[in-house]
Coordinates of C-alpha atoms and ligand atoms in Angstrom, one line a residue:
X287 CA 0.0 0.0 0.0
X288 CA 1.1 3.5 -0.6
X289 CA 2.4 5.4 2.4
X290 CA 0.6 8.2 2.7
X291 CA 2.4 11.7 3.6
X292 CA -0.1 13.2 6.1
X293 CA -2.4 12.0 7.7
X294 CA -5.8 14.1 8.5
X295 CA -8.7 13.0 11.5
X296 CA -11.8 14.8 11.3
X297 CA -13.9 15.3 8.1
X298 CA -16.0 18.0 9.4
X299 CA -16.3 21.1 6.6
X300 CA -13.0 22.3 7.9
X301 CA -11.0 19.0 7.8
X302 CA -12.4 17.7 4.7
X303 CA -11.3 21.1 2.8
X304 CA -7.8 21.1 4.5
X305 CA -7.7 17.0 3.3
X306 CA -8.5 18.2 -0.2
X307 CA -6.3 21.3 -0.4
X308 CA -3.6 18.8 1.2
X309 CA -3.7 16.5 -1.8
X310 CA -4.6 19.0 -4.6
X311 CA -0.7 20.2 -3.9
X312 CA 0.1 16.9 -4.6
X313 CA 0.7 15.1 -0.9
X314 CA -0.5 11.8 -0.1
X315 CA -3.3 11.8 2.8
X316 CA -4.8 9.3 4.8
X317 CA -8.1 10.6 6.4
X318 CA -10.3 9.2 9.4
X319 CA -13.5 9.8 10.2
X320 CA -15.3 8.8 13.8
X321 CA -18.0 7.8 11.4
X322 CA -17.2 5.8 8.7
X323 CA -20.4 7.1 6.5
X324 CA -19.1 10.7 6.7
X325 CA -15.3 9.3 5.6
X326 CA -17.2 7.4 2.5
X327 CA -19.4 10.7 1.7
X328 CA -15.7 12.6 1.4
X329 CA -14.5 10.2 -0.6
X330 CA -17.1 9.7 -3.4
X331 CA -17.4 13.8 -3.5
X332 CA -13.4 14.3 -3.8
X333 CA -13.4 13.9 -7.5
X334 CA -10.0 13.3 -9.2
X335 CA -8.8 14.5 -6.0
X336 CA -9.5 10.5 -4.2
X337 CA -6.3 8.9 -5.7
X338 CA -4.1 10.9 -3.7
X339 CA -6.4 10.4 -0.6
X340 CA -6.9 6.8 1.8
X341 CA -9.7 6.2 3.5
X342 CA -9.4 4.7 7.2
X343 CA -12.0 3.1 8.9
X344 CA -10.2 3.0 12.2
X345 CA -7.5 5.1 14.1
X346 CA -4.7 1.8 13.3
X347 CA -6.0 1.6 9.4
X348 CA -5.1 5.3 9.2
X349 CA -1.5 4.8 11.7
X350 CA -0.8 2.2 8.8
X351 CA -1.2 4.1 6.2
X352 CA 0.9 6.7 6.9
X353 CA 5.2 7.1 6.5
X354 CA 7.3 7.9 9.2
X355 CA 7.9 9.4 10.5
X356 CA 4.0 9.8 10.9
X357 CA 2.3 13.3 10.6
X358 CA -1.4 13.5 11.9
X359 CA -3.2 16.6 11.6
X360 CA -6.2 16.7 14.1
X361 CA -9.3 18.8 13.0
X362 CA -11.4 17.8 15.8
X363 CA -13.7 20.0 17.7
X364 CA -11.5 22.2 20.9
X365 CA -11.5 20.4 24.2
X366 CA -12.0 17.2 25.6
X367 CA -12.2 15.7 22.1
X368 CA -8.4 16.7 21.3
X369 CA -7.5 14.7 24.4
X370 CA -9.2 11.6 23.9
X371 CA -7.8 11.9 20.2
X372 CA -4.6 12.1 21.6
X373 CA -4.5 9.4 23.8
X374 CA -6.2 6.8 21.5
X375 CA -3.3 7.9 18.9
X376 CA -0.3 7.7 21.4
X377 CA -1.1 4.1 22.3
X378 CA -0.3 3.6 18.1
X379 CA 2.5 6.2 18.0
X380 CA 6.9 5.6 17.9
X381 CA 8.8 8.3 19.1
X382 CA 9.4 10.9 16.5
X383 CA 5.9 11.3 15.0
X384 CA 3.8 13.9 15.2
X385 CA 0.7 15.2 16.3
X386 CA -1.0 18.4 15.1
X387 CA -3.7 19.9 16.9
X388 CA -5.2 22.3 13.9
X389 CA -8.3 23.3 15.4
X390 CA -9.2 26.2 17.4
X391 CA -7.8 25.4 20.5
X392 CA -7.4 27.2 23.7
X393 CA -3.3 28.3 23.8
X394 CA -3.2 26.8 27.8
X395 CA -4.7 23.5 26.3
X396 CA -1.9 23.9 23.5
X397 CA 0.9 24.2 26.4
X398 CA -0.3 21.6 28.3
X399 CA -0.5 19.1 25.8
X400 CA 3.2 20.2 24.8
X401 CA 4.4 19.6 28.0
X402 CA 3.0 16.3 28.2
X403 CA 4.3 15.1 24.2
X404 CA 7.2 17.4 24.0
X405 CA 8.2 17.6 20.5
X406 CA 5.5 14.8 19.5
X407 CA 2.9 17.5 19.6
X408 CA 2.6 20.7 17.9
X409 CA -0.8 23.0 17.3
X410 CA -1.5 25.5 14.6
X411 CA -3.8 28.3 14.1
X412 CA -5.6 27.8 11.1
X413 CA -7.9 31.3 9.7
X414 CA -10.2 31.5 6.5
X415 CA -13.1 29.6 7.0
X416 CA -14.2 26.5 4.7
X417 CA -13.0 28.6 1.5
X418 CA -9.5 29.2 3.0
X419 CA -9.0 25.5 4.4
X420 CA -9.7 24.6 0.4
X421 CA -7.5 27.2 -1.3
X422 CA -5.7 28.8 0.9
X423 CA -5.1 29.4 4.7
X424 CA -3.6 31.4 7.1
X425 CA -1.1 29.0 9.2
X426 CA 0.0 30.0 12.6
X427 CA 2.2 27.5 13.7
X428 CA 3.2 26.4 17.1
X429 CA 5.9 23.6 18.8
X430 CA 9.3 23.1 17.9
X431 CA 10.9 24.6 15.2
X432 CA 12.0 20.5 14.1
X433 CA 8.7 19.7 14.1
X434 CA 7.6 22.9 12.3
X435 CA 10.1 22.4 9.7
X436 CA 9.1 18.7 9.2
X437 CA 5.6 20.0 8.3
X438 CA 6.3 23.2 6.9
X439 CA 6.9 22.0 3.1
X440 CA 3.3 20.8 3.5
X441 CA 2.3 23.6 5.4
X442 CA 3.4 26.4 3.5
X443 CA 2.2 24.7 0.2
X444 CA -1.4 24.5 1.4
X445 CA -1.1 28.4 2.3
X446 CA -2.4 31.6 0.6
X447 CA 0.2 33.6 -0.6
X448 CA 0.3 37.3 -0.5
X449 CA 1.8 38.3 -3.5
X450 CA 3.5 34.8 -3.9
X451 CA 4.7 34.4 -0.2
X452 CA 3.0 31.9 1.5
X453 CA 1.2 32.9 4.6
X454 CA 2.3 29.8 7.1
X455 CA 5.1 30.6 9.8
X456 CA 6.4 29.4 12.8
X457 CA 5.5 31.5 15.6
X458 CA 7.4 29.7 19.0
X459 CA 7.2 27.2 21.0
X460 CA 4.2 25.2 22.0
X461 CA 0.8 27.8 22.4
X462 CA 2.5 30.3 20.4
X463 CA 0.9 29.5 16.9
X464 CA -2.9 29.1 19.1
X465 CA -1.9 32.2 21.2
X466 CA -1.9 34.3 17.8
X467 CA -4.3 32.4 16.0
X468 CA -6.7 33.5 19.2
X469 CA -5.2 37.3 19.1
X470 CA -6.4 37.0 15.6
X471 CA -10.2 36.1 16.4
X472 CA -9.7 39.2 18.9
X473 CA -9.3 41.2 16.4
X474 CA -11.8 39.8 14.3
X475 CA -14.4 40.2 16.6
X476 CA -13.6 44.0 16.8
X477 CA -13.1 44.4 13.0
X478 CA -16.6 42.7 12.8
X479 CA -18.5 45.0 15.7
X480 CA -17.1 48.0 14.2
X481 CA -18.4 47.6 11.0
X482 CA -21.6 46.2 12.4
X483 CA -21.8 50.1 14.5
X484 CA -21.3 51.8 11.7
X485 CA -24.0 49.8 9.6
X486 CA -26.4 50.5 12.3
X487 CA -25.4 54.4 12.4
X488 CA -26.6 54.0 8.7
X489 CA -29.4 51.6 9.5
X490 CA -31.0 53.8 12.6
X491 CA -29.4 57.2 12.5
X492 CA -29.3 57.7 8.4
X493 CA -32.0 55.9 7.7
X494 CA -30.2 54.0 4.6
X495 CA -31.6 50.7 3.6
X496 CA -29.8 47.7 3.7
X497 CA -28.7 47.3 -0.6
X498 CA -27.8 51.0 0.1
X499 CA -25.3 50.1 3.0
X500 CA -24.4 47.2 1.2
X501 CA -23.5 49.6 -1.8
X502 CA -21.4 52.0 0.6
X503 CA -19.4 49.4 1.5
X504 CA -18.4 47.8 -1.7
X505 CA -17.4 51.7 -2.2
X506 CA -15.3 51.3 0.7
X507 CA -13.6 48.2 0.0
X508 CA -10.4 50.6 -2.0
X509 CA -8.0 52.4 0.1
X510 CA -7.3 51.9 4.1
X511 CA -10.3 50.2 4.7
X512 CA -9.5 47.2 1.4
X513 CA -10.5 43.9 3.7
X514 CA -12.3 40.8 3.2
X515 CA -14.5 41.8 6.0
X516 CA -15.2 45.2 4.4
X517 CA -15.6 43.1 1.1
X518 CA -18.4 40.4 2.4
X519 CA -20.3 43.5 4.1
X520 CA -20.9 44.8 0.8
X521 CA -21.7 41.1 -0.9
X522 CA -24.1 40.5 2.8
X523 CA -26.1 43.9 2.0
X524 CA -26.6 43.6 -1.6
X525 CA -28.0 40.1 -1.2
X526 CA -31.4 39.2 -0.7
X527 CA -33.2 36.6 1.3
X528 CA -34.9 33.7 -1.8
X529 CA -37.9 32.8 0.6
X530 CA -39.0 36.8 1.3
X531 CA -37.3 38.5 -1.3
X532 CA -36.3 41.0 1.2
X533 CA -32.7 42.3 1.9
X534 CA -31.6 39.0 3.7
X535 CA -30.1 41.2 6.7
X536 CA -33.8 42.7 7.2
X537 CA -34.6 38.8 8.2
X538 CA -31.7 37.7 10.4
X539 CA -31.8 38.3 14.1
X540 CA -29.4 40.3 15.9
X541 CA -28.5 37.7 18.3
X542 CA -24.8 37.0 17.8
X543 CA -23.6 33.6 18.2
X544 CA -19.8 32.8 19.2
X545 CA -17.8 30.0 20.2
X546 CA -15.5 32.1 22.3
X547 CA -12.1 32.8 21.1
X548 CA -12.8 36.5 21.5
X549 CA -13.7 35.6 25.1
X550 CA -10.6 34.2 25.3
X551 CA -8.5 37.2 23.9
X552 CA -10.1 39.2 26.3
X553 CA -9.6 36.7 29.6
X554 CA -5.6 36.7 28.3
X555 CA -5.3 40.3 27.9
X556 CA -7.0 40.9 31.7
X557 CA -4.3 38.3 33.1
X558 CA -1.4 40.3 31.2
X559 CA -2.9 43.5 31.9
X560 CA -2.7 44.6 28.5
X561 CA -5.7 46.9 27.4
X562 CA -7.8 45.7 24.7
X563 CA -11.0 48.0 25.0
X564 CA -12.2 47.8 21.9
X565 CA -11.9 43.3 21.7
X566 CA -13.7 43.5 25.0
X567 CA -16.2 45.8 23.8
X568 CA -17.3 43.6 21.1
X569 CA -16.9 40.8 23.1
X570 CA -19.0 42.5 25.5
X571 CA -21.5 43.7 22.5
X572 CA -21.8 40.0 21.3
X573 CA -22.4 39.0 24.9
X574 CA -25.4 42.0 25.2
X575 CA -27.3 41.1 21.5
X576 CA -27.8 37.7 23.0
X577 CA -30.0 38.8 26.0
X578 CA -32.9 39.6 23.3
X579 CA -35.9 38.8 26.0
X580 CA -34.3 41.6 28.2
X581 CA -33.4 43.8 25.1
X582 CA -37.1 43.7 24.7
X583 CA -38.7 44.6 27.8
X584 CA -35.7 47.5 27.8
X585 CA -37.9 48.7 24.8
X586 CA -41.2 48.2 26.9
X587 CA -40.6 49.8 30.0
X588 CA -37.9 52.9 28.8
X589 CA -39.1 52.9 25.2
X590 CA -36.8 52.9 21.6
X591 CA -34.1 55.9 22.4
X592 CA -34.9 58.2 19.2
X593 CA -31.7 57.0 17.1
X594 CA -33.0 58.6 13.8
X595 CA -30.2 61.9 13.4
X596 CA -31.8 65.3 12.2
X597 CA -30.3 66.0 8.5
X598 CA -26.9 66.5 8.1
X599 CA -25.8 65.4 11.3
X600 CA -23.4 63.2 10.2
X601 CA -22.2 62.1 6.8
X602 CA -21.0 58.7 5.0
X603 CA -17.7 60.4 4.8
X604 CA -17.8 60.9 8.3
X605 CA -18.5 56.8 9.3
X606 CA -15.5 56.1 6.6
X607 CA -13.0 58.1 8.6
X608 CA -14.5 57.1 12.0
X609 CA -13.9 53.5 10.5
X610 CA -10.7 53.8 9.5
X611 CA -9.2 55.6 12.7
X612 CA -11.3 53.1 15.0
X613 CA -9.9 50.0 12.8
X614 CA -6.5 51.2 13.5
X615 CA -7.0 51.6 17.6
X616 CA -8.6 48.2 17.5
X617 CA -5.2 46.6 15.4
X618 CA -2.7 48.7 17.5
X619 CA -4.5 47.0 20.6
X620 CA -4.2 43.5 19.2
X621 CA -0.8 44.2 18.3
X622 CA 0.5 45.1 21.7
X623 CA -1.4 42.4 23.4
X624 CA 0.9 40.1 21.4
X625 CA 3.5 41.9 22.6
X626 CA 3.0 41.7 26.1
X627 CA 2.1 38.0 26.1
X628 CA 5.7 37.3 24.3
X629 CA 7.4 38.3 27.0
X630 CA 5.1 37.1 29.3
X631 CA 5.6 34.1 28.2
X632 CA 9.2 33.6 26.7
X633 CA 8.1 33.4 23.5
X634 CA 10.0 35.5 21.0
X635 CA 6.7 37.1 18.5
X636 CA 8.2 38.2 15.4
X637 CA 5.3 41.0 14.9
X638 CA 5.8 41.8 11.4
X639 CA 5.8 38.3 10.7
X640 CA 2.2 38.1 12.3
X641 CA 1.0 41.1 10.3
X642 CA 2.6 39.8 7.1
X643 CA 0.8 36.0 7.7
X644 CA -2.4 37.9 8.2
X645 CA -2.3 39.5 5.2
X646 CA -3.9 36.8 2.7
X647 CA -5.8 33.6 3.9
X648 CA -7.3 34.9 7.2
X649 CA -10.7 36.4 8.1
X650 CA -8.9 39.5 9.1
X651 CA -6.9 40.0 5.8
X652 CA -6.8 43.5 4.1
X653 CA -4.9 45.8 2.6
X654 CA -3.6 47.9 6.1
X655 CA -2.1 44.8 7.8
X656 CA 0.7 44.9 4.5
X657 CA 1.3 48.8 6.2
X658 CA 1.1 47.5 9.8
X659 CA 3.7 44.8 8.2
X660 CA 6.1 48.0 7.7
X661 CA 5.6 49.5 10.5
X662 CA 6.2 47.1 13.1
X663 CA 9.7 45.9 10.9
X664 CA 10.6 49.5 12.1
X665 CA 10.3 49.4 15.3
X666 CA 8.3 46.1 16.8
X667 CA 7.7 47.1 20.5
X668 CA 6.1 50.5 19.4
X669 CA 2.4 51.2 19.9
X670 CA 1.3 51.1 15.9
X671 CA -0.6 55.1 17.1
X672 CA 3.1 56.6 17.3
X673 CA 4.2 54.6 13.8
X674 CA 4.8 57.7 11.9
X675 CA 2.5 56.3 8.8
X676 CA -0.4 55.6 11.6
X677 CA 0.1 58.7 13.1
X678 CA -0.7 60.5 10.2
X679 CA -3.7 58.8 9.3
X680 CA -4.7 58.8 13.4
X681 CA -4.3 62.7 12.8
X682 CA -6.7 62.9 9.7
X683 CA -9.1 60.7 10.9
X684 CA -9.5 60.5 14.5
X685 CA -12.0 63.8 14.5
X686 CA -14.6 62.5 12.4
X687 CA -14.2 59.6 15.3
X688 CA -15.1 61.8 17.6
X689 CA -17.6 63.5 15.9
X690 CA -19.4 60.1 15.2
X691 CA -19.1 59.0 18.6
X692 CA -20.0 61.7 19.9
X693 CA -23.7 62.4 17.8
X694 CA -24.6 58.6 18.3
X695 CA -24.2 59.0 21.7
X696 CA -26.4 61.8 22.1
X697 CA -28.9 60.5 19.6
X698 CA -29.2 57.0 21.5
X699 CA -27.2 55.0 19.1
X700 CA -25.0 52.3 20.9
X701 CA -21.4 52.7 19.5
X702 CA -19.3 50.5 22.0
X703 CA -16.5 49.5 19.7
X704 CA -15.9 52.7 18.4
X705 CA -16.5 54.7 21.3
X706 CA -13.9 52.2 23.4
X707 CA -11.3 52.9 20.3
X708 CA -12.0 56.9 21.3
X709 CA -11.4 56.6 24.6
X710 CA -8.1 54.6 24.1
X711 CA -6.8 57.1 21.6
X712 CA -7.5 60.1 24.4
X713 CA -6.1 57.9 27.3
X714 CA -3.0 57.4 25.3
X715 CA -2.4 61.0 24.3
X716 CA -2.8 62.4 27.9
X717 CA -0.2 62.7 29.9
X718 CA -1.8 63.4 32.5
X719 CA -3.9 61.0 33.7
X720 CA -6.4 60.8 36.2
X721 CA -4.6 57.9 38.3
X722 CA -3.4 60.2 40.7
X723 CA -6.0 59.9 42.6
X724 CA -6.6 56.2 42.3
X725 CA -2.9 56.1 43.9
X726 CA -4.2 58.6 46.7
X727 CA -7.7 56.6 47.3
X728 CA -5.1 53.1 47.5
X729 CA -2.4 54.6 49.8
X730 CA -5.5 56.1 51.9
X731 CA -7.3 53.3 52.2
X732 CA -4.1 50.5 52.4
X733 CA -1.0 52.4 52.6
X734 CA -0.3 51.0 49.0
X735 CA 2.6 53.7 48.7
X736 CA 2.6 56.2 45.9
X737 CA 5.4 58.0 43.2
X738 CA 5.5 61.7 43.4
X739 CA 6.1 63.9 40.6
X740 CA 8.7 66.1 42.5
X741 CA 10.7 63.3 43.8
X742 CA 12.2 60.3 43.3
X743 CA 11.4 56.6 44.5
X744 CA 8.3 54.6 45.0
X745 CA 6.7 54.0 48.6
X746 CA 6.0 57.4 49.5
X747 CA 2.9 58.1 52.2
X748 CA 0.2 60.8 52.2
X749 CA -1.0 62.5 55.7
X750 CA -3.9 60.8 55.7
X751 CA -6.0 61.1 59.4
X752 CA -8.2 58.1 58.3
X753 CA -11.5 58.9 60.3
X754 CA -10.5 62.3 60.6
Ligands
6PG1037 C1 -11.2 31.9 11.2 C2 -12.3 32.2 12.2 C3 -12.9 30.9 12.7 C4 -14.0 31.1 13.7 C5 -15.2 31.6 13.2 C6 -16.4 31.6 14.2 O1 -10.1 32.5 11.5 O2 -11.3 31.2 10.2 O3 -11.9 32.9 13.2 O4 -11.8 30.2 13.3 O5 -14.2 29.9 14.3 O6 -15.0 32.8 12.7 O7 -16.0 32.2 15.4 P1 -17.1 32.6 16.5 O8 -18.2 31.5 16.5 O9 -16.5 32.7 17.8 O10 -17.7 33.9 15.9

């Protein structure tokens, strides 16, 4: 029998496009199914595609199948199912072969399981959704650098490429690839509730219908704001629902689901106390449209807050400036929470590298993260607000931020994204802050010791007369 070169467990819509992207390059797979129906049903619809591809029906069928040393990629759903994966494979695995969690998987899982298998184990981030798995993903990888570089021929042929470099890289040791991949759905979540604000500014304080705000955004898909997520805005509002024939986003309900990786961005970032206002806002906002029974008797008892703005009191051009500068805010955040966590966690974070494997494959791909690319080769550890190319834009845009915050606010329309990205830009322009008296209240209240502007040294003491 042919020994296969990879071999692939899970034929969920993920698995079974990474399987067949895997062989269309030309590699050998073996692929396992819990069910064998669902392993059969991805074989008759692989096409041409099948010769390159072995069917298991069971976890030593598809051990066999594979040369050694043996590569198994795991596209099982997070959790408990990785580990029992794990464990019925390690009872059929030599030292040397490899393990490879490519699911979305919690980065602590991911270190744990790499303290336990050592350099038997590695897990990636994969980003793009069914379409990227089949032509093209975004690879985060994570383990050792032997193991990446046994995968990576396979790994970086699978990948989009951005202007023909392939968008796969190795980003540390064990969690690192997850830890990034996760930073990534972050960001995604903000990217996503900013543009969902500023459709509902349109929606609600404009008054635009939905194949008009469909039509702005296919206008804005040039220049800073050039994404994929800008891009399927546009496609969403110009498409129309085939059982109503109404705009398919006047039918869906805004209740927003998740599976949680943005929750965990924003449980990391509050362990490494590194502000992310705006990924915890849209957490937050995701977390708010799903109380809809509450939402609603809101409505009853305070009533609808008018939303509808009088003429003129903000303009498209307005939003697309807002958009831009809040976009920014949100990526500078993301940025610097990757930051903190590599040295949190003796990982070494090659930044531009992570901007330059965003920029094709991913959910989060778009033209700016090429510019954030250059920027961070400058100077990595700098906040992306003070890279002189940001700045500039920051300058130009950041009013018409304010401005739209600002109006929505008073007219009733919830803006949490945007107005967090606000409030971050002010907070890190002022110099002085208003934490004076937080360190007055804590030295008060438990002699926590303050600096002092005048003088040197920590620990000094106010004459407080607690009581007095
Ligand atoms: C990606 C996405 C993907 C994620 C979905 C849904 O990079 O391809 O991030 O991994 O699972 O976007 O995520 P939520 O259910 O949390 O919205």
């Amino acid at each position: 029998m042919t020994q296969r070169d990879i071999g692939l467990i899970g034929l969920g819509t993920m698995g079974a496009m990474l399987a067949l992207n895997i062989a269309e390059k030309g590699f050998g797979v073996a692929v396992y199914n819990r069910t064998r129906q669902r392993t059969r049903e991805f074989m008759a619809q692989a096409g041409d595609l099948a010769t390159r591809l072995t069917p298991a029906d069971s976890l030593a069928d598809l051990v066999a199948a594979l040369a050694r040393p043996r590569k198994i990629i795991l596209m099982v759903p997070a959790g408990e199912i990785v580990d029992q994966q794990i464990e019925a494979l390690r009872a059929l695995l030599d030292s040397g072969d490899l393990i490879i969690d490519a699911g979305n998987a919690n980065f602590r899982d991911t270190q744990r399981r790499a303290s336990a298998l050592g350099a038997g184990f590695m897990g990636i981030g994969v980003s793009g959704g069914a379409e990227g798995a089949r032509h093209g993903p975004s690879i985060m990888g994570g383990g050792t650098r032997a193991a990446w570089d046994s995968v990576a021929p396979i790994l970086t042929a699978i990948a989009a490429k951005y202007r023909g470099t392939p968008c796969a890289t190795w980003m540390g040791e064990a969690g690192a690839g997850h830890f990034v991949k996760t930073a990534h759905n972050g960001i995604e979540y903000a990217d996503m509730q900013l543009i969902a604000e500023s459709y509902g500014v349109m929606r609600d304080g404009l008054g635009l219908e939905s194949t008009a705000i469909g039509a702005v955004f296919t206008r804005w898909n040039t220049g800073p704001l050039q994404s994929y997520l800008t891009e399927i805005t546009g496609e969403i509002g110009a498409t129309l629902d085939p059982a109503s024939g109404a705009p398919i986003l006047d039918v869906i309900l805004d209740r927003a689901g998740q599976k949680g990786t943005g929750r965990w961005t924003a449980v990391e970032a509050q362990h490494l106390g590194a502000p992310i206002p705006v990924i915890e806002a849209a957490v937050a906002a995701r977390n708010l449209s799903a109380l809809l029974p509450q939402r609603r008797a809101g409505q009853h008892s305070f009533g609808a807050a008018p939303q509808r703005l009088p003429d003129g009191a903000l303009t498209l051009s307005d939003l697309h400036a807002a958009l831009i500068a809040g976009k920014i805010l949100c990526y500078a955040q993301g940025f610097a929470l990757l930051h903190s966590a590599s040295g949190s966690f003796g990982w070494s974070l090659d930044q531009p590298a992570i901007a330059r494997v965003w920029r094709a494959g991913c959910i989060i791909r778009s033209a700016m993260l090429n510019d954030m690319a250059q920027a961070l080769g400058d100077d990595p550890a700098r906040n992306l607000m003070l890279a002189p190319y940001f700045t500039d834009l920051l300058r130009q845009h950041s009013p018409a931020l304010r401005k739209v915050v600002s109006v929505a606010l008073a007219h009733g329309l919830p803006v949490p994204a945007l107005s967090a990205a606000l409030t971050y830009f002010d907070m890190m322009r002022t110099a002085l802050s208003s934490a004076n008296m937080i360190q007055a209240q804590r030295d008060f209240f438990g002699a926590h010791g303050f600096e002092r502007r005048d003088r040197d040294g920590t620990g000094h003491h106010g004459p407080w007369v607690p009581g007095a």
